[in-house]
Structure formats: C-alpha cells, structure tokens
mmCIF file with all atom_site columns, C-alpha atoms in Angstrom:
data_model
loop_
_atom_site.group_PDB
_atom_site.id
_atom_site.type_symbol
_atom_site.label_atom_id
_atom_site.label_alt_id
_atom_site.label_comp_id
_atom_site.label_asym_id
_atom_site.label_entity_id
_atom_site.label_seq_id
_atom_site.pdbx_PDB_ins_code
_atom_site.Cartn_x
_atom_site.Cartn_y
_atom_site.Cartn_z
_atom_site.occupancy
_atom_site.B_iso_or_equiv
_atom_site.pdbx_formal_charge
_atom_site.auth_seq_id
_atom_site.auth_comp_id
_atom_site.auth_asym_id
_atom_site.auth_atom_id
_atom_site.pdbx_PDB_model_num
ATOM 1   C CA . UNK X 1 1   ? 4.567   -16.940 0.935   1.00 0.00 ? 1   UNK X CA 1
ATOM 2   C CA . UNK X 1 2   ? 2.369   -14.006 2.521   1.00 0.00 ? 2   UNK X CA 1
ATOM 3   C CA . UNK X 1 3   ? 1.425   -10.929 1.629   1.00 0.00 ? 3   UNK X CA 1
ATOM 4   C CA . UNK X 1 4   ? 0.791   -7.592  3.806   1.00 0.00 ? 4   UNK X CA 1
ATOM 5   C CA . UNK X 1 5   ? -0.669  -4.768  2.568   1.00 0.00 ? 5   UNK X CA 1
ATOM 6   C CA . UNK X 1 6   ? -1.136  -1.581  5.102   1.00 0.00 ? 6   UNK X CA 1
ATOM 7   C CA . UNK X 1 7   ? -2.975  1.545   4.753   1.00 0.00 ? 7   UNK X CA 1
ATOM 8   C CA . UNK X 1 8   ? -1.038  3.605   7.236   1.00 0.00 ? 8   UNK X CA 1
ATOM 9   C CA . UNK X 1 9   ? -2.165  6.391   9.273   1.00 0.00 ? 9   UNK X CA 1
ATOM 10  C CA . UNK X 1 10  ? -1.033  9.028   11.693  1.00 0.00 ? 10  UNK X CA 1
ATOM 11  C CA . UNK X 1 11  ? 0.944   7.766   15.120  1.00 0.00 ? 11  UNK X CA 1
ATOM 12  C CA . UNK X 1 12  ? -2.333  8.863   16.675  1.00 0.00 ? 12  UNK X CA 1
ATOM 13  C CA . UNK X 1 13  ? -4.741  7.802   14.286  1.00 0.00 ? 13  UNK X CA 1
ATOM 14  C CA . UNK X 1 14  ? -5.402  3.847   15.103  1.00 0.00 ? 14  UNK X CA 1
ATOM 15  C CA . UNK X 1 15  ? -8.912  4.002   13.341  1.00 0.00 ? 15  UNK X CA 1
ATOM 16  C CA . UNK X 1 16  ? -8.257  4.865   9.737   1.00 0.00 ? 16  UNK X CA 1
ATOM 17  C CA . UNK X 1 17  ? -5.181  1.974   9.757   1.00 0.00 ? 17  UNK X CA 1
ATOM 18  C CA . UNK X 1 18  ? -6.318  -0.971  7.947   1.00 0.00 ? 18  UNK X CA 1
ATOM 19  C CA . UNK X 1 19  ? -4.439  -4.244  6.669   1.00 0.00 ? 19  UNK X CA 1
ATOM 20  C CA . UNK X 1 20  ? -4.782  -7.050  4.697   1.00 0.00 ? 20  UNK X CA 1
ATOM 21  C CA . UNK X 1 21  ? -2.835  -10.173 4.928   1.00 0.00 ? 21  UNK X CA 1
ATOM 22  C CA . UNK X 1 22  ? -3.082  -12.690 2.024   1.00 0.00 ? 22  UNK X CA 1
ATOM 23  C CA . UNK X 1 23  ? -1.468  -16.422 0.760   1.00 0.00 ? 23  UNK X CA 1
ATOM 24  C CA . UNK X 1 24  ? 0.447   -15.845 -1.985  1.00 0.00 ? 24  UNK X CA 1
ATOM 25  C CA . UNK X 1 25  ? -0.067  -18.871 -4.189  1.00 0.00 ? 25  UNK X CA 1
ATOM 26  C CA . UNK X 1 26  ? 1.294   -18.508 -7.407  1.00 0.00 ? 26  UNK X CA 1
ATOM 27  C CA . UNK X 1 27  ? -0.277  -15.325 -8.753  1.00 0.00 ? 27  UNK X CA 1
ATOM 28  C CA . UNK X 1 28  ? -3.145  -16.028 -6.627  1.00 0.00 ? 28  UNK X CA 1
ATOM 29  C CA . UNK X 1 29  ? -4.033  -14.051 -3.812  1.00 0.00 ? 29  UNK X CA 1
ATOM 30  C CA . UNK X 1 30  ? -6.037  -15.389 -1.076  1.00 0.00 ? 30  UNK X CA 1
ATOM 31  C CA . UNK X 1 31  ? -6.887  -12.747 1.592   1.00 0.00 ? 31  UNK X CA 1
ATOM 32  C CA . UNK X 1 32  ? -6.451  -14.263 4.962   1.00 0.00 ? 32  UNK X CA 1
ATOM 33  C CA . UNK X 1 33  ? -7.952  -11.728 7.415   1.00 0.00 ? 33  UNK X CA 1
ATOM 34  C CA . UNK X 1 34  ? -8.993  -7.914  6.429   1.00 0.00 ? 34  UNK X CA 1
ATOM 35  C CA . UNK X 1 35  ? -8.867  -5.366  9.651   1.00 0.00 ? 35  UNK X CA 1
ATOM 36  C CA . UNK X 1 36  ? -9.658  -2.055  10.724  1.00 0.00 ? 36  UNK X CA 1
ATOM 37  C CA . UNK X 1 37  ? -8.538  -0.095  13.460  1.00 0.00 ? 37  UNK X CA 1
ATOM 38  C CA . UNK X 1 38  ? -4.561  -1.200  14.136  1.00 0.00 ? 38  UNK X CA 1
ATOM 39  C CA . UNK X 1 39  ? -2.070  0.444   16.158  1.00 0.00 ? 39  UNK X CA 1
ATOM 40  C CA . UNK X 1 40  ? 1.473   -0.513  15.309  1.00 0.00 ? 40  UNK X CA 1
ATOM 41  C CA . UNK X 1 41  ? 1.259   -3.787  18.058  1.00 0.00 ? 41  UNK X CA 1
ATOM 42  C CA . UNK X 1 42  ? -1.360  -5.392  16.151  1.00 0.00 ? 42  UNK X CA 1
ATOM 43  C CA . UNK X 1 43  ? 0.026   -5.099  12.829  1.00 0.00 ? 43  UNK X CA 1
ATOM 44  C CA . UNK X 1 44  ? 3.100   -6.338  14.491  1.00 0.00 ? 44  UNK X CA 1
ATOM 45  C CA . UNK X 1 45  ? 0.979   -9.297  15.533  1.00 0.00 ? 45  UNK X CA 1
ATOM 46  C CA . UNK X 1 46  ? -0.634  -9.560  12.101  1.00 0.00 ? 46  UNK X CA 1
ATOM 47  C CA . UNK X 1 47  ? 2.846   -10.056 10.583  1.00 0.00 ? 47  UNK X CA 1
ATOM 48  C CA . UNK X 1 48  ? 3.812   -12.711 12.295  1.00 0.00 ? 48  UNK X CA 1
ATOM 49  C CA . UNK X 1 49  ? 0.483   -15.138 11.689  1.00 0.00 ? 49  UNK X CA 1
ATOM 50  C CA . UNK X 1 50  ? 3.056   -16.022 8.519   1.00 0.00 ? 50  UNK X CA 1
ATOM 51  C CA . UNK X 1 51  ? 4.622   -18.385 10.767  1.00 0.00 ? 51  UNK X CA 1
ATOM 52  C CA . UNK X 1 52  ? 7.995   -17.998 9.478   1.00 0.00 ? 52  UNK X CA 1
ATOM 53  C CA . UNK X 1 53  ? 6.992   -18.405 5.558   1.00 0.00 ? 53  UNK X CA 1
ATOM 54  C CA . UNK X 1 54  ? 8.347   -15.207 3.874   1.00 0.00 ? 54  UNK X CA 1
ATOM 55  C CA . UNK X 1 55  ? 6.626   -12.588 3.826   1.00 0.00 ? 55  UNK X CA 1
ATOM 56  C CA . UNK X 1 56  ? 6.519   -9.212  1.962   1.00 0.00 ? 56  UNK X CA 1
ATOM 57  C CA . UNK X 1 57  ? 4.577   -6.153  2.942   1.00 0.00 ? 57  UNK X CA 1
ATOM 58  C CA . UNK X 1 58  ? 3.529   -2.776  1.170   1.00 0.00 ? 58  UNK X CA 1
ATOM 59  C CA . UNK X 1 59  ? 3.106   0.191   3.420   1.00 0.00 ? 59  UNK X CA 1
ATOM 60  C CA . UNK X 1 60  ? 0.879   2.796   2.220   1.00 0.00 ? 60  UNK X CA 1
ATOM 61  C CA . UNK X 1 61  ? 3.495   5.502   3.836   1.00 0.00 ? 61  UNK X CA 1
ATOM 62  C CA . UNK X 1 62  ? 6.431   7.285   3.304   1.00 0.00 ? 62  UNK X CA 1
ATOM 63  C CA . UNK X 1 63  ? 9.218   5.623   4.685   1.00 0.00 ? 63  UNK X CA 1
ATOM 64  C CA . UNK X 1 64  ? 11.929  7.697   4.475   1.00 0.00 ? 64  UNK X CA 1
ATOM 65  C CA . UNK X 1 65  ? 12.391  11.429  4.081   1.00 0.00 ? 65  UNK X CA 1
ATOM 66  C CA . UNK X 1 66  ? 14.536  13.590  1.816   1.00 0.00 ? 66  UNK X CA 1
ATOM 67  C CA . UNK X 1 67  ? 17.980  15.149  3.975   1.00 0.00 ? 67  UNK X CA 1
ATOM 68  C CA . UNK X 1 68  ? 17.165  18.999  4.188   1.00 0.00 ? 68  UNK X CA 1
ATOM 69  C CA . UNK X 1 69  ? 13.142  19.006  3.475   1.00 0.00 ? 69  UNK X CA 1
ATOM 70  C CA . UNK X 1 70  ? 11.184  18.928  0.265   1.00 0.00 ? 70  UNK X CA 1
ATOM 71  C CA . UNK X 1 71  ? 10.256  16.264  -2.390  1.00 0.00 ? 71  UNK X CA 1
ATOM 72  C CA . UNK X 1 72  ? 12.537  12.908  -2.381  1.00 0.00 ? 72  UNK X CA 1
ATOM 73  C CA . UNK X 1 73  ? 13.868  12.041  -5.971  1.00 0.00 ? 73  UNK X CA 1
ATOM 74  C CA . UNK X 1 74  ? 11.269  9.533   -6.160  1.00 0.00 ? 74  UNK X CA 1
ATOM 75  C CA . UNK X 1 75  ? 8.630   11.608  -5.306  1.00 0.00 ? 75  UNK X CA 1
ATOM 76  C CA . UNK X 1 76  ? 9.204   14.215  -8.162  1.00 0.00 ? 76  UNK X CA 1
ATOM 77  C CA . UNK X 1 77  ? 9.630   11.364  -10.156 1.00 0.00 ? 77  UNK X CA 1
ATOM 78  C CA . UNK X 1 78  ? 6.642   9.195   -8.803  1.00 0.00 ? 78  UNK X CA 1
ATOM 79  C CA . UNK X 1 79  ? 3.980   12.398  -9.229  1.00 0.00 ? 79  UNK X CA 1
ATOM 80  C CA . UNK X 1 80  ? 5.177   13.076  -12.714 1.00 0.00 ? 80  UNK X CA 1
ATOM 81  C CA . UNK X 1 81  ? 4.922   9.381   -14.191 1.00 0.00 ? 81  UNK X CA 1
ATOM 82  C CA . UNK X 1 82  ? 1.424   9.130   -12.578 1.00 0.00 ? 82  UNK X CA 1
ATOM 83  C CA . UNK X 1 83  ? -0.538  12.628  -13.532 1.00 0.00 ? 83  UNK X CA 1
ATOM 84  C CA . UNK X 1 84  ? 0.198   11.254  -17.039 1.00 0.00 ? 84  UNK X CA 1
ATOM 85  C CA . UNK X 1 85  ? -2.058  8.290   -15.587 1.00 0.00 ? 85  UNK X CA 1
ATOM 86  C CA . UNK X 1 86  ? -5.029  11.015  -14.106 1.00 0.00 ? 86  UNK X CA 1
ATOM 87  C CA . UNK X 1 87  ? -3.654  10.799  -10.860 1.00 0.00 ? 87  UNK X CA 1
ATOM 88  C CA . UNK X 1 88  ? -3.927  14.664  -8.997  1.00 0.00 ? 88  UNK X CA 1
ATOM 89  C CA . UNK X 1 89  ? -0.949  16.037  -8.349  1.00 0.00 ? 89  UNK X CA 1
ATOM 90  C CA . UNK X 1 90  ? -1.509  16.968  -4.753  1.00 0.00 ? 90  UNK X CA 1
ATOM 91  C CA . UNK X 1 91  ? -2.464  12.658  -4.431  1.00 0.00 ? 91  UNK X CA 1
ATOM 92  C CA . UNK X 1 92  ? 2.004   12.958  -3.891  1.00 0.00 ? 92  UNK X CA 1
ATOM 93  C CA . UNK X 1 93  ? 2.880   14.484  -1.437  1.00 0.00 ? 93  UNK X CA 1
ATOM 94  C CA . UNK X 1 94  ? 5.832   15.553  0.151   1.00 0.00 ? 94  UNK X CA 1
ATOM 95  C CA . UNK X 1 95  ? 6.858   13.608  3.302   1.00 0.00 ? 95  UNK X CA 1
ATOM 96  C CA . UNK X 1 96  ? 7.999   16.860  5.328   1.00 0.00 ? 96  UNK X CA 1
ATOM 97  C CA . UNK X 1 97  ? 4.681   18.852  5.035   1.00 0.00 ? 97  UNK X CA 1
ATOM 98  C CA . UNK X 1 98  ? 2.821   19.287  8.223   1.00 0.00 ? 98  UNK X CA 1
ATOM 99  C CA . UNK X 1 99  ? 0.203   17.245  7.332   1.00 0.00 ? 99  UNK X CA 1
ATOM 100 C CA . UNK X 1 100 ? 2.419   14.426  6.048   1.00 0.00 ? 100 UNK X CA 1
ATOM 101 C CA . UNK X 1 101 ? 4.919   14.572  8.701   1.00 0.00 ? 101 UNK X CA 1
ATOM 102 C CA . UNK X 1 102 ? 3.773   12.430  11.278  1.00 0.00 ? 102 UNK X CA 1
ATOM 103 C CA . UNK X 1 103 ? 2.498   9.583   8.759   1.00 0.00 ? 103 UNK X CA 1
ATOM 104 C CA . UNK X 1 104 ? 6.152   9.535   7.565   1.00 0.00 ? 104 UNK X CA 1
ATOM 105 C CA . UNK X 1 105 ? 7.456   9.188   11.160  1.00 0.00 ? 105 UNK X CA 1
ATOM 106 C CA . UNK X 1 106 ? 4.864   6.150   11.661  1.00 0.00 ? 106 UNK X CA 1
ATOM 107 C CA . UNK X 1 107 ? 6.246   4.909   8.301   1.00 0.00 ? 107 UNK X CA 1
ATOM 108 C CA . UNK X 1 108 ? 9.653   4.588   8.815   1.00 0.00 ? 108 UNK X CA 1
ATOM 109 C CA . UNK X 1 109 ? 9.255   3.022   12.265  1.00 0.00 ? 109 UNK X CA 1
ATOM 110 C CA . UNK X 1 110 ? 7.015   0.753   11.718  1.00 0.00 ? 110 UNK X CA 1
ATOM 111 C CA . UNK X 1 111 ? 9.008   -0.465  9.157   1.00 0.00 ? 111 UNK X CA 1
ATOM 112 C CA . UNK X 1 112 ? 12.267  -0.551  11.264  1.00 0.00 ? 112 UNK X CA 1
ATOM 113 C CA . UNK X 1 113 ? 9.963   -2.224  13.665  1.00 0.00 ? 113 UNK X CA 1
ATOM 114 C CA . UNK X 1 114 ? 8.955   -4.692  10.711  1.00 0.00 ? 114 UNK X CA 1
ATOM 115 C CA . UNK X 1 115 ? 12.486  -6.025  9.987   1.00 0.00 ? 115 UNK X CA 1
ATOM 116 C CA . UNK X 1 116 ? 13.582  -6.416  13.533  1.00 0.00 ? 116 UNK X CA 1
ATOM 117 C CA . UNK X 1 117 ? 10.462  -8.714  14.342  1.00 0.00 ? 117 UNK X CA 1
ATOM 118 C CA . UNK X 1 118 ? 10.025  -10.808 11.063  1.00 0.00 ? 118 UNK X CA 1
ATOM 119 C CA . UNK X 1 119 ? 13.136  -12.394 9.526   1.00 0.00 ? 119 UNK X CA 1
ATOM 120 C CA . UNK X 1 120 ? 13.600  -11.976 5.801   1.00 0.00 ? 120 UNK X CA 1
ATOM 121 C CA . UNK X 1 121 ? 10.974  -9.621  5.349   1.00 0.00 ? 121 UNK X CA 1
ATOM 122 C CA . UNK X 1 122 ? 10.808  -7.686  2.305   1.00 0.00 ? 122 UNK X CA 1
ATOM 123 C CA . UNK X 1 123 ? 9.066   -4.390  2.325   1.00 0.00 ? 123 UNK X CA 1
ATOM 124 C CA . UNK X 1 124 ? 8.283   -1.603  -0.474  1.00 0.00 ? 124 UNK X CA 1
ATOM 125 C CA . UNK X 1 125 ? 6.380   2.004   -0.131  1.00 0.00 ? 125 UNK X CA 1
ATOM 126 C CA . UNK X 1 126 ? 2.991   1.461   -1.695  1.00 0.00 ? 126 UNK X CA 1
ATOM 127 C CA . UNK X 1 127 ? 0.967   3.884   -3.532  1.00 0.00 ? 127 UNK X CA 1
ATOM 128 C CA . UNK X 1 128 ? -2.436  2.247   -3.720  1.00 0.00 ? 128 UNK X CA 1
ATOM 129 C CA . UNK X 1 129 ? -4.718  4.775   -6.023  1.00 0.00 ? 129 UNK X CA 1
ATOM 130 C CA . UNK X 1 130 ? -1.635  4.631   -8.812  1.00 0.00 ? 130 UNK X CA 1
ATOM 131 C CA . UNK X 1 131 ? -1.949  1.127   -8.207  1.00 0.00 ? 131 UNK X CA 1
ATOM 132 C CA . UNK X 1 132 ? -5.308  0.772   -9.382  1.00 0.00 ? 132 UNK X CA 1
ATOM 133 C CA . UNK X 1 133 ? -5.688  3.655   -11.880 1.00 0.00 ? 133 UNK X CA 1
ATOM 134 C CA . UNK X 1 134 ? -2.583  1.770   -13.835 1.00 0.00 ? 134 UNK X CA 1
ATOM 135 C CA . UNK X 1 135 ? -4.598  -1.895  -13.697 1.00 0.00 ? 135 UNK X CA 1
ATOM 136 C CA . UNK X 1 136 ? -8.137  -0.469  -14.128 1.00 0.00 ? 136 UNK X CA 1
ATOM 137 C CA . UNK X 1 137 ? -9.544  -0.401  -17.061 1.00 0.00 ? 137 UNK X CA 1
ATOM 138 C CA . UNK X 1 138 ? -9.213  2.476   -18.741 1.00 0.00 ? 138 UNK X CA 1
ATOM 139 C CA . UNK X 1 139 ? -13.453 3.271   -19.389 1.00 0.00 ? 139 UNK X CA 1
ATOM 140 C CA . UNK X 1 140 ? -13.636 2.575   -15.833 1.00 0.00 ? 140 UNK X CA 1
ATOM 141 C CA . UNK X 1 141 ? -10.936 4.662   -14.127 1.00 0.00 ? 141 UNK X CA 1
ATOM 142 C CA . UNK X 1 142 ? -13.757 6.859   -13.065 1.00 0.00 ? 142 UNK X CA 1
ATOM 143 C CA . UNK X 1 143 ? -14.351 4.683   -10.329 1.00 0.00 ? 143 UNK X CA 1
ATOM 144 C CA . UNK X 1 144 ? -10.533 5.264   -8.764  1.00 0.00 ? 144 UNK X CA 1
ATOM 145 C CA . UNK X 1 145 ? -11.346 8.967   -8.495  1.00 0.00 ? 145 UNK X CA 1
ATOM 146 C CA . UNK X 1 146 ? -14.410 8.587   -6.759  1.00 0.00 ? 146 UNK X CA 1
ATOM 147 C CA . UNK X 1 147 ? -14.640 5.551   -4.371  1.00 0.00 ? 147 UNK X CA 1
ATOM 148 C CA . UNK X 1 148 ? -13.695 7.273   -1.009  1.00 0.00 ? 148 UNK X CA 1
ATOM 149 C CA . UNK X 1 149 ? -16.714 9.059   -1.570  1.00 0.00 ? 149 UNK X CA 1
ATOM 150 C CA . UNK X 1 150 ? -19.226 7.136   -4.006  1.00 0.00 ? 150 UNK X CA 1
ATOM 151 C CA . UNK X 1 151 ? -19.948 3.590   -2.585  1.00 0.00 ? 151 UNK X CA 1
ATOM 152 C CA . UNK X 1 152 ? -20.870 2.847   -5.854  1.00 0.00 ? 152 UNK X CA 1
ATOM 153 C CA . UNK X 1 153 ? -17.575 2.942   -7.034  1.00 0.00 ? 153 UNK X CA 1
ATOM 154 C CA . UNK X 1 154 ? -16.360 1.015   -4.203  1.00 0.00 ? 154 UNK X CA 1
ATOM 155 C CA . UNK X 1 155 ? -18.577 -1.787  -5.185  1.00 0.00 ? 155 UNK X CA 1
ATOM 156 C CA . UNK X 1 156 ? -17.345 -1.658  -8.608  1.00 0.00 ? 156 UNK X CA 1
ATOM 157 C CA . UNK X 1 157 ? -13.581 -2.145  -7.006  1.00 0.00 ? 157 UNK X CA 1
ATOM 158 C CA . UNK X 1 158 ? -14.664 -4.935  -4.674  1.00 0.00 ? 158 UNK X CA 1
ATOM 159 C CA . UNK X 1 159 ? -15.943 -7.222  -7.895  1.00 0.00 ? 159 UNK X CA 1
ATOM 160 C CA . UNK X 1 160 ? -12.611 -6.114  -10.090 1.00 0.00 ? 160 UNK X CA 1
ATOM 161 C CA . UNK X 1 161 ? -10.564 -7.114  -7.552  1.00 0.00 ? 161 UNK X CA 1
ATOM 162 C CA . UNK X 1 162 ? -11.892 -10.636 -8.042  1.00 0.00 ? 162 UNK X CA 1
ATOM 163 C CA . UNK X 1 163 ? -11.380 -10.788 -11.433 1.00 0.00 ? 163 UNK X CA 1
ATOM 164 C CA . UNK X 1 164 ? -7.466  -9.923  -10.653 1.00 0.00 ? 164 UNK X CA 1
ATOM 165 C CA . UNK X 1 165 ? -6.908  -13.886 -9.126  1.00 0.00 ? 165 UNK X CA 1
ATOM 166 C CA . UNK X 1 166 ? -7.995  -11.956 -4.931  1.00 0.00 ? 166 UNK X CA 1
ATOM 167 C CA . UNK X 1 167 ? -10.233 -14.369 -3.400  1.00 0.00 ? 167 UNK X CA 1
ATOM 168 C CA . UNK X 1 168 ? -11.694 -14.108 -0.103  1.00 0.00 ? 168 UNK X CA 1
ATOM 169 C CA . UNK X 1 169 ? -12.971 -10.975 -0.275  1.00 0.00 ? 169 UNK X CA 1
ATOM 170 C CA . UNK X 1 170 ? -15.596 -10.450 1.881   1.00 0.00 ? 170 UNK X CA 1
ATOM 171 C CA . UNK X 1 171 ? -19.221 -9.798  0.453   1.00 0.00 ? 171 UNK X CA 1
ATOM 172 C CA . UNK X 1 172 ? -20.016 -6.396  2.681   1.00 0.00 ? 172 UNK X CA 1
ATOM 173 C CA . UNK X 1 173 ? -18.940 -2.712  1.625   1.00 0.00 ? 173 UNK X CA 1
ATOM 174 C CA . UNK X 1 174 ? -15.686 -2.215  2.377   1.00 0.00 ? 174 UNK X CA 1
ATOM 175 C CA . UNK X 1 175 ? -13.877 1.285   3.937   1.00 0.00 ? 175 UNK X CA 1
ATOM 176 C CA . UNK X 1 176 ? -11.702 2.781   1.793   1.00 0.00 ? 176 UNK X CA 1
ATOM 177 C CA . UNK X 1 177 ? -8.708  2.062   3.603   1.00 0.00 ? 177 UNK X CA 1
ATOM 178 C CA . UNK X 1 178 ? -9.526  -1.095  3.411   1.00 0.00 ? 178 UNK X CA 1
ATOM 179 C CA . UNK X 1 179 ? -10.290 -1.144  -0.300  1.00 0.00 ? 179 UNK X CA 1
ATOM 180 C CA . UNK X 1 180 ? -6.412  0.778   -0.354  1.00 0.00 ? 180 UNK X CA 1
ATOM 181 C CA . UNK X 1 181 ? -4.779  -2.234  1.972   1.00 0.00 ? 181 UNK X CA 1
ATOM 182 C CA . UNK X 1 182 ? -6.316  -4.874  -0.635  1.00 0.00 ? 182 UNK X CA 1
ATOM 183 C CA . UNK X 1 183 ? -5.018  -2.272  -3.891  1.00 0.00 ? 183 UNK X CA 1
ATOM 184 C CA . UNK X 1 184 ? -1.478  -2.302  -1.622  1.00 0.00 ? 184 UNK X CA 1
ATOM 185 C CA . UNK X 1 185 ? -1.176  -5.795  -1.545  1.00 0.00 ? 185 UNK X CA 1
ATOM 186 C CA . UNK X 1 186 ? -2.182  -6.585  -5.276  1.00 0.00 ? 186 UNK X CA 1
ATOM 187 C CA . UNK X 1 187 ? 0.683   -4.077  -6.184  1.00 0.00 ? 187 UNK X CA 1
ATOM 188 C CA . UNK X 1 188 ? 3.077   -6.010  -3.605  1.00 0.00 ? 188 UNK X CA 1
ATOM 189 C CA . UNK X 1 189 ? 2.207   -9.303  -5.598  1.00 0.00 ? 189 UNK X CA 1
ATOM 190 C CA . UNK X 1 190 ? 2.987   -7.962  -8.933  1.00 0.00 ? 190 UNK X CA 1
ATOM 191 C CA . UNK X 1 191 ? 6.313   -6.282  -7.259  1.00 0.00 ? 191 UNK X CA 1
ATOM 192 C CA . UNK X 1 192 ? 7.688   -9.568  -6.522  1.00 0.00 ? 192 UNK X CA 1
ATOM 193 C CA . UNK X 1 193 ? 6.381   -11.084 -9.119  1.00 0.00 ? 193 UNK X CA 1
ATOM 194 C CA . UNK X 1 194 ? 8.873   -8.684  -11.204 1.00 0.00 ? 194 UNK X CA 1
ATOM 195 C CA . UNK X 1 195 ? 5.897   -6.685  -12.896 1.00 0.00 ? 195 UNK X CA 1
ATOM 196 C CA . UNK X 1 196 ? 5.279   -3.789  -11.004 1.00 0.00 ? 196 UNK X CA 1
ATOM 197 C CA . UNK X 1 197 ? 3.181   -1.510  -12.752 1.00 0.00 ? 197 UNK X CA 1
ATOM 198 C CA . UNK X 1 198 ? 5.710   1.772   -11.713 1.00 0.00 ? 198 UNK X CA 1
ATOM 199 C CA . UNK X 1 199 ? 9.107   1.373   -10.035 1.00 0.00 ? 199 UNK X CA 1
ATOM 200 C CA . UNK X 1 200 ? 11.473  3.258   -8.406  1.00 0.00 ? 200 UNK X CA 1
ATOM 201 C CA . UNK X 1 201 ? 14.594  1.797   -6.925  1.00 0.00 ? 201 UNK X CA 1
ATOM 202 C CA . UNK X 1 202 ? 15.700  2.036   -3.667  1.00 0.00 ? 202 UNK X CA 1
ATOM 203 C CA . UNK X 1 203 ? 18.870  4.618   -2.792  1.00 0.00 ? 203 UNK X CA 1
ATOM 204 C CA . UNK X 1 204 ? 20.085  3.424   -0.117  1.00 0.00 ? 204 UNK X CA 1
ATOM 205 C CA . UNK X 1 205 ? 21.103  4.349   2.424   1.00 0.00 ? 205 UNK X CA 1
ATOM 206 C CA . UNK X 1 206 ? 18.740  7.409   2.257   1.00 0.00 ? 206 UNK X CA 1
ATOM 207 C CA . UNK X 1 207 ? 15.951  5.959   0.743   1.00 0.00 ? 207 UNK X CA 1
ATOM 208 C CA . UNK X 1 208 ? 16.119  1.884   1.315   1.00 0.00 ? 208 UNK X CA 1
ATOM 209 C CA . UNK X 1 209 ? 12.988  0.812   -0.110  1.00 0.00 ? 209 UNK X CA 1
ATOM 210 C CA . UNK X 1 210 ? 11.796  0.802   -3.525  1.00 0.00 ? 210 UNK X CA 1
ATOM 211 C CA . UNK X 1 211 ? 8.465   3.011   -4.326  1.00 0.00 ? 211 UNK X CA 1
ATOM 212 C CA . UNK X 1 212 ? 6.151   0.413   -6.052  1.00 0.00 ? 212 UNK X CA 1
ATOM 213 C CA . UNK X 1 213 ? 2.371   0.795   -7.448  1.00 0.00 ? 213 UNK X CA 1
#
C-alpha cells in the first residue's frame, strides 16, 4: 500500500505545492520521493508510481464547500476541537473566503481528478499543523507554532518524525510545505490505520470526504 500526502496550493501557485509519497508497511512509513514545485499533472504522475497497489492520499485542502457560503459543519466543528489543542483559530478557515477560495477550487478538482485516474483510491482532507500539535509532545508543541518561521523548529520536526516509524527522510532542511506533506501523510497512516487523532465523517453527497488530522 502507498501513501500520498499533498500540501496544496492555489491553481496558480505551482511552487508552494509539495508531496510526499511513502510505502506503507505495516505502521511503517517509508518515504519514497519528497517534491517541491507540482502542478496538478505531476501529482497526477506521482500517484500513479503506486503501480496499481492501493493507495490513499491526504490533501492539505478543502475539498468541498458549504451550499450558500460560510463555515462547513466540519469546519465549526474541526476549529473548535483543535483551539482546545493551541491551534489559532484563524489556522480554519472557511473555504469561501477570498483568500481560501481558489485553494478550495484546486481541492476539489484535483481530487475528482484523483479518483478518475487511480482506481480504488481513498482520499481524506488533511489538516497537517492539528496533525502534529495532537502527536507532539506536549513540552514540545512550541515547535508546531513556530517552524514556518524558526528553522530550528523545523529541525526539531525532521528528527520526531523519525521516531514516529518515517524513514527516508532526507538529511537537509526541509520547506515547510514539505515538512506539512510528510505531517499529511503520517495523519493518512493513522486514518487508515483506524486511529486518527480527530475525525469527522464524510456527508455525502455535500461533503464526501472525511476531515482527518
């Protein structure tokens, strides 16, 4: 089995995409290949190295939207469970503002374009800071507030993430997106493992993928 985890970006906004694409063996991780850069044709492309195994993915996206505007249930829902965590409350946001708009729109197609290209996929909305600020350790937490700015911090994530069974981590400083592709895809592992740190189920037909950290 694979694992893909994507930090998404705007339609426009190829640079600040990243993805990481891991072996799922057992509760082992292995990462495969780590990029930068990726319009939605190459993460296309990275989803089907899997070579038919299954495969499930975590976008780092909204993909879907609420009918009429505003917060989703999940989102409401989502933000409240996770500023008990330390998480900002402006870190969940709602996938109609201007500034989140075209990130949804991104979302949501690249994760039609997803299930039409790689049978069997299974695919979740990923929130990668909840992810690790409910696995790191609570002394340390610190460090999730502060590593897209401190590399520091960002170091600190790079060696926890090996003690969490991720191998293959490269031994360079890392961008944060790609620090938040790795966090996506540890949460995706846990998900189907059936020990997601936060859950909330898919409504479909409205909302057909479950928000996972």
């Amino acid at each position: 089995m694979y694992v893909l985890g994507v930090d998404l970006s705007g339609p426009a906004n190829h640079r600040d995409t990243a993805a990481a694409l891991f072996k799922m063996e057992g509760e082992e991780l292995k990462l495969i290949t780590l990029q930068n850069g990726l319009s939605d044709a190459d993460l296309l492309s990275l989803a089907m190295k899997t070579e038919g195994a299954v495969l499930a993915a975590g976008l780092d996206a909204p993909l879907s939207y609420n009918d009429g505007g505003g917060d989703r249930p999940s989102d409401r829902w989502f933000r409240k469970e996770m500023i008990k965590s330390g998480l900002h409350p402006g870190s969940i946001m709602t996938p109609t503002l201007t500034k989140m708009v075209y990130l949804t729109v991104r979302g949501i197609a690249l994760a039609s374009m997803l299930e039409r290209t790689v049978p069997g996929i299974q695919i979740a909305e990923v929130h990668p800071g909840s992810a690790l600020l409910k696995r790191v350790p609570e002394e340390e937490k610190g460090h999730v507030l502060l590593y897209k700015k401190e590399p520091e911090s960002g170091s600190y994530l790079i060696e926890w993430f090996r003690t969490q069974r991720i191998t293959g981590i490269p031994d360079r400083e890392l961008s944060s997106h790609e620090t938040d592709a790795i966090a996506a895809g540890m949460a995706v592992r846990d998900w189907i493992l059936g020990r997601p740190k936060v859950l909330f189920p898919k409504q479909p037909p409205h909302h057909p993928y479950d928000l996972i950290c």
